Short mmCIF file of C-alpha atoms in Angstrom, two decimals:
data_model
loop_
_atom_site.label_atom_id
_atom_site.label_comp_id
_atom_site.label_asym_id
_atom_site.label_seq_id
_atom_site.Cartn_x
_atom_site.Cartn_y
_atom_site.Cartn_z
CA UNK D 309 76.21 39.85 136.28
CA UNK D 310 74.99 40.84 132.88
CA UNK D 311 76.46 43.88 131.19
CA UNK D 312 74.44 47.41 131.13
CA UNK D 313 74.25 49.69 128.61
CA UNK D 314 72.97 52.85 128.81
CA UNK D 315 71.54 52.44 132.56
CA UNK D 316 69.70 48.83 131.47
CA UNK D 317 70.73 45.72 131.38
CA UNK D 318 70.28 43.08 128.92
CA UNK D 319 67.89 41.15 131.10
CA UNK D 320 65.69 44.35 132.09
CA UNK D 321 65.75 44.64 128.31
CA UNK D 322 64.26 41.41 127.71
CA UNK D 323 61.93 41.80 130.25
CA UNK D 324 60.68 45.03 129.04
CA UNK D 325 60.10 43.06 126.16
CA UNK D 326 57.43 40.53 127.13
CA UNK D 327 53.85 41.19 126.63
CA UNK D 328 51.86 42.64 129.55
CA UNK D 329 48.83 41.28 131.13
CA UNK D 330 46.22 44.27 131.26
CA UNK D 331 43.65 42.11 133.49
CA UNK D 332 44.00 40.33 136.43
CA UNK D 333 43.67 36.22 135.79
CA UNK D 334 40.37 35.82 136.20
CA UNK D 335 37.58 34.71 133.76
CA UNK D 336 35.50 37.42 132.51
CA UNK D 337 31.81 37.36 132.52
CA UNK D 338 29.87 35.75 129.38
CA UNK D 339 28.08 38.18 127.83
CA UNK D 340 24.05 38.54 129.19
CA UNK D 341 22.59 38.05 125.85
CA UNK D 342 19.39 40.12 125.17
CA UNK D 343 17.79 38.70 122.14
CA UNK D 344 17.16 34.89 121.49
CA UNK D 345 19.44 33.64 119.60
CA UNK D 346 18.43 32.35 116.21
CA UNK D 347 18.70 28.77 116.59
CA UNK D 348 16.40 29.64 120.29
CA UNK D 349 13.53 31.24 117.78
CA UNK D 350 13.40 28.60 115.15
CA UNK D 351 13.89 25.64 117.96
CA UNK D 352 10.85 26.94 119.64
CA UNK D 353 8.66 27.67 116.53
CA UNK D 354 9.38 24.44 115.47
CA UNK D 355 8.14 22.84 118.50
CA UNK D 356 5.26 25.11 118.64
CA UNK D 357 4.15 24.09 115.34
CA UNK D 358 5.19 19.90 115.97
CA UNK D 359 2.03 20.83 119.41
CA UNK D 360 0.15 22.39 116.37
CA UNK D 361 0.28 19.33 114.36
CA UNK D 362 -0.27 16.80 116.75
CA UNK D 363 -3.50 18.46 118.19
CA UNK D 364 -4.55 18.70 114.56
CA UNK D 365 -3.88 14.94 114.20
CA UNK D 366 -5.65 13.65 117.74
CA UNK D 367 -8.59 15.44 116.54
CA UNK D 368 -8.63 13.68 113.29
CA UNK D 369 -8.19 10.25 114.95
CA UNK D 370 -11.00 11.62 117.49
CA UNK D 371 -13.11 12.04 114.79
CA UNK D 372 -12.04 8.92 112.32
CA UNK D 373 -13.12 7.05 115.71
CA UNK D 374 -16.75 8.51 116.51
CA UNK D 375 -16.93 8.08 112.71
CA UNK D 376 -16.56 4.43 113.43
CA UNK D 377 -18.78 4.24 115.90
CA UNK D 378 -21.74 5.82 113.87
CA UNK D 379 -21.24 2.99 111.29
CA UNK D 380 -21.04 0.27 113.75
CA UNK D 381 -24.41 1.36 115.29
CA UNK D 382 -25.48 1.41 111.50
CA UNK D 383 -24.86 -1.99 110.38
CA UNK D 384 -25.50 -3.81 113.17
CA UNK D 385 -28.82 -1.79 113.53
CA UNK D 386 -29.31 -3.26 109.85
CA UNK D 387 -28.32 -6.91 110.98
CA UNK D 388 -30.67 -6.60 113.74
CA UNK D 389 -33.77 -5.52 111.61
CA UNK D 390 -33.09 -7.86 109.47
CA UNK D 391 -33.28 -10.59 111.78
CA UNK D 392 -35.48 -9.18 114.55
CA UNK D 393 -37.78 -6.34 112.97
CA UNK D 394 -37.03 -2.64 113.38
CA UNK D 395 -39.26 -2.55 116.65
CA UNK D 396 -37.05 -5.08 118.34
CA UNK D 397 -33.63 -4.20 116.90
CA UNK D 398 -33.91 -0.53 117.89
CA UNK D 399 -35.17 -1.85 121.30
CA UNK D 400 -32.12 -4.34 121.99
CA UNK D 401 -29.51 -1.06 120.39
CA UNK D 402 -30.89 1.36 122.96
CA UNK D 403 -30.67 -0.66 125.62
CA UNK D 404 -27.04 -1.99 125.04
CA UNK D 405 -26.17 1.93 124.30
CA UNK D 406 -28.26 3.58 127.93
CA UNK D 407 -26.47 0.98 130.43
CA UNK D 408 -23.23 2.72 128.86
CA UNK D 409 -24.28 6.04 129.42
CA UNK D 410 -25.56 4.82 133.14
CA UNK D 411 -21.90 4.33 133.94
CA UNK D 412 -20.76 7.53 132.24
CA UNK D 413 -23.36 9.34 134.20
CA UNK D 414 -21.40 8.77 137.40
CA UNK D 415 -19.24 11.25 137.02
CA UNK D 416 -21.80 13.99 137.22
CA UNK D 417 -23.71 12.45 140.32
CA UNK D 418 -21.82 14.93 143.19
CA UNK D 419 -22.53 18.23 140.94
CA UNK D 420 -26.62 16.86 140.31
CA UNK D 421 -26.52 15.87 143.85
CA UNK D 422 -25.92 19.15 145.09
CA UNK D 423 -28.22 20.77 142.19
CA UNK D 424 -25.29 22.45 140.99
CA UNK D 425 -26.65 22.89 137.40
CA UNK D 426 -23.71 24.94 136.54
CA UNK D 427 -21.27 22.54 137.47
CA UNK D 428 -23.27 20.15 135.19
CA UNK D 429 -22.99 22.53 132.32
CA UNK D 430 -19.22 23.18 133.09
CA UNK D 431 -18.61 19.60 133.11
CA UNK D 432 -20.85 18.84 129.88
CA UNK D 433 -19.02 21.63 127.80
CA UNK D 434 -15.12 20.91 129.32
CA UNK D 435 -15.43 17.24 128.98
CA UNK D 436 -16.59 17.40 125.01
CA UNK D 437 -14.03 15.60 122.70
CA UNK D 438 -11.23 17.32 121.20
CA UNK D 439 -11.20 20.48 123.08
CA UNK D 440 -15.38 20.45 121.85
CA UNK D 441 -14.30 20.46 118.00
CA UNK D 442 -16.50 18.14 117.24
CA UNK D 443 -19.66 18.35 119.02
CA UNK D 444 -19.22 22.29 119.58
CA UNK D 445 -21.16 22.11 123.12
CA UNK D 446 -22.30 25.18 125.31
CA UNK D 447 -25.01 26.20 127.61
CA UNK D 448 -28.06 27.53 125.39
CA UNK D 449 -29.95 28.52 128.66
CA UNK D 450 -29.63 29.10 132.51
CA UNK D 451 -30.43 30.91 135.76
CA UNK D 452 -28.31 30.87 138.80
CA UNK D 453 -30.90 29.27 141.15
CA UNK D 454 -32.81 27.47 138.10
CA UNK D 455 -34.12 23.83 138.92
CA UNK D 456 -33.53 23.42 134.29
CA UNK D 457 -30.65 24.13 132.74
CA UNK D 458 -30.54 23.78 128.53
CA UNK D 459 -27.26 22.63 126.78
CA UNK D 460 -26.42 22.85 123.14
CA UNK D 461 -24.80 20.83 120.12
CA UNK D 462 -23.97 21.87 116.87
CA UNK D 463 -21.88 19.47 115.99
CA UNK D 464 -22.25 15.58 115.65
CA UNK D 465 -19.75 13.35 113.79
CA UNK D 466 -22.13 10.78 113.75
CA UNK D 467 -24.66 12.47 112.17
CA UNK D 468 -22.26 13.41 109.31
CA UNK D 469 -21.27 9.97 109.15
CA UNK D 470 -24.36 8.06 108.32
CA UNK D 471 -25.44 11.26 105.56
CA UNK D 472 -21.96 10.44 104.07
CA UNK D 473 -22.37 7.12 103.84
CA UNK D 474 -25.52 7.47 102.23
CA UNK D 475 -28.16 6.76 104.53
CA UNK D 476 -31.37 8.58 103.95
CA UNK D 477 -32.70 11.58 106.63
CA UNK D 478 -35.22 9.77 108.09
CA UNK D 479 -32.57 6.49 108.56
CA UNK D 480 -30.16 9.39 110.21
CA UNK D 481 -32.45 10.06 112.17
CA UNK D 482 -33.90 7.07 113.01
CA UNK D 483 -30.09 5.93 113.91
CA UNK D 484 -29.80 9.69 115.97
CA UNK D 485 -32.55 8.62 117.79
CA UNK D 486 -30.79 5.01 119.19
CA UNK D 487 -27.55 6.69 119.78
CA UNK D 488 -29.17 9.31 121.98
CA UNK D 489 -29.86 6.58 124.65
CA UNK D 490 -25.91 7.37 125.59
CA UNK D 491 -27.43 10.56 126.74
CA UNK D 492 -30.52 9.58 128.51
CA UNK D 493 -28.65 7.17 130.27
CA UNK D 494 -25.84 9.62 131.29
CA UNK D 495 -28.22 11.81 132.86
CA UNK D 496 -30.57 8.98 134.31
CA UNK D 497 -27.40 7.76 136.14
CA UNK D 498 -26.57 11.55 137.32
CA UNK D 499 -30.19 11.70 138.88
CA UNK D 500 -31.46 14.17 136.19
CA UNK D 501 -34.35 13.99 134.17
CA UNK D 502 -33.45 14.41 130.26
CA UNK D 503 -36.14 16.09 127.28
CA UNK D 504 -34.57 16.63 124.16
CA UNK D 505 -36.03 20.46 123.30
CA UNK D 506 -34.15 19.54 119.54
CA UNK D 507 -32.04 17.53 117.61
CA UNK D 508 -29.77 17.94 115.00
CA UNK D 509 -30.61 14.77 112.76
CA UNK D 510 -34.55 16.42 112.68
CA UNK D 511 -35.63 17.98 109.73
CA UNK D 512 -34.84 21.36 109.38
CA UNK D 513 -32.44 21.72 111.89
CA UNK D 514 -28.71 22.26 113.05
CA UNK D 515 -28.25 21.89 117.00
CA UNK D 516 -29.37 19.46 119.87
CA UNK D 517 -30.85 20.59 122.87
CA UNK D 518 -30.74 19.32 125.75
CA UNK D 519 -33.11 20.20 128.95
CA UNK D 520 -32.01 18.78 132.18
CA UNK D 521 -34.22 19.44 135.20
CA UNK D 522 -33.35 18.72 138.83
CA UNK D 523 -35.58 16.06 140.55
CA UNK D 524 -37.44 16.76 143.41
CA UNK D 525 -35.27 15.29 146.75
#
């Protein structure tokens, strides 16, 4: 038995002693934190500005590519003449470039099929290139109900392309006038018919136009 003094005894002493628990043993809550943390904020910016970048980048490539193009219809335009005459090279070059644009002109068959003109305009301006950065498409003119419908360019990479590389206006837009067999070959294999109202390569002007008018069923 251990000895008391004064009413206690050693061991209640000792006990006494010993450091209390004030909680019961259970793990506490983390804190609910109500601000990003810092690391969070520059994380995300960071990522936010990598998107930035690499949209900035696809268009370039985008661009560097219909760049390529332009200069490929150039020179073997040139080769052509050179060999063939200017009647029959630009002849061959157009129809190489419509059967391409026969195939791309699929894709807007069930819209011109139903003479949903909107949905053709839709479809024109969404599917442009980079987010339409480069051609800078829209609908210049429309009425719900319309058998026409008139869509816009005001931008062509192409076009800048063969004035950069020094080919004269009338070249430009001799060349314009080949590549736009993409687009009358599109719309030929959508079952629309195609004017051009305007085109950008034409003296004393910015934007293409494009009229597209329902055919008769």
């Amino acid at each position: 038995m251990a000895e008391k003094r004064g009413g206690c005894s050693q061991a209640d002493r000792l006990l006494m002693l010993r450091p209390r628990r004030l909680f019961p043993d259970f793990a506490l809550p983390a804190p609910i934190a109500r601000y990003p943390r810092i690391d969070d904020r520059v994380r995300r910016r960071s990522t936010m500005d990598d998107t930035a970048a690499a949209l900035s980048q696809s268009r370039a490539e985008t661009r560097s590519a219909f760049e390529n193009r332009a200069l490929m219809y150039a020179y073997i335009y040139d080769e052509l003449e050179t060999e063939l005459g200017a009647e029959r090279a630009t002849a061959i070059m157009k129809r190489a470039i419509f059967r391409r644009g026969l195939e791309i002109g699929e894709k807007y068959r069930p819209a011109a099929d139903a003479g949903d003109l909107a949905e053709v305009g839709r479809m024109f301006v969404e599917g442009s290139p980079a987010e339409g950065a480069l051609f800078e498409p829209g609908v210049e003119a429309f009425e719900q109900g319309s058998d026409t419908i008139v869509l816009r360019m005001t931008g062509c990479p192409l076009k800048d392309a063969w004035l950069a590389a020094g080919y004269s206006a009338e070249k430009t837009e001799h060349l314009c006038d080949i590549a736009a067999a993409v687009d009358h070959g599109t719309f030929e294999g959508a079952g629309l018919d195609l004017r051009f109202l305007d085109r950008q390569a034409c003296a004393g002007s910015d934007t293409c136009l494009l009229e597209l008018k329902l055919r008769e069923r």
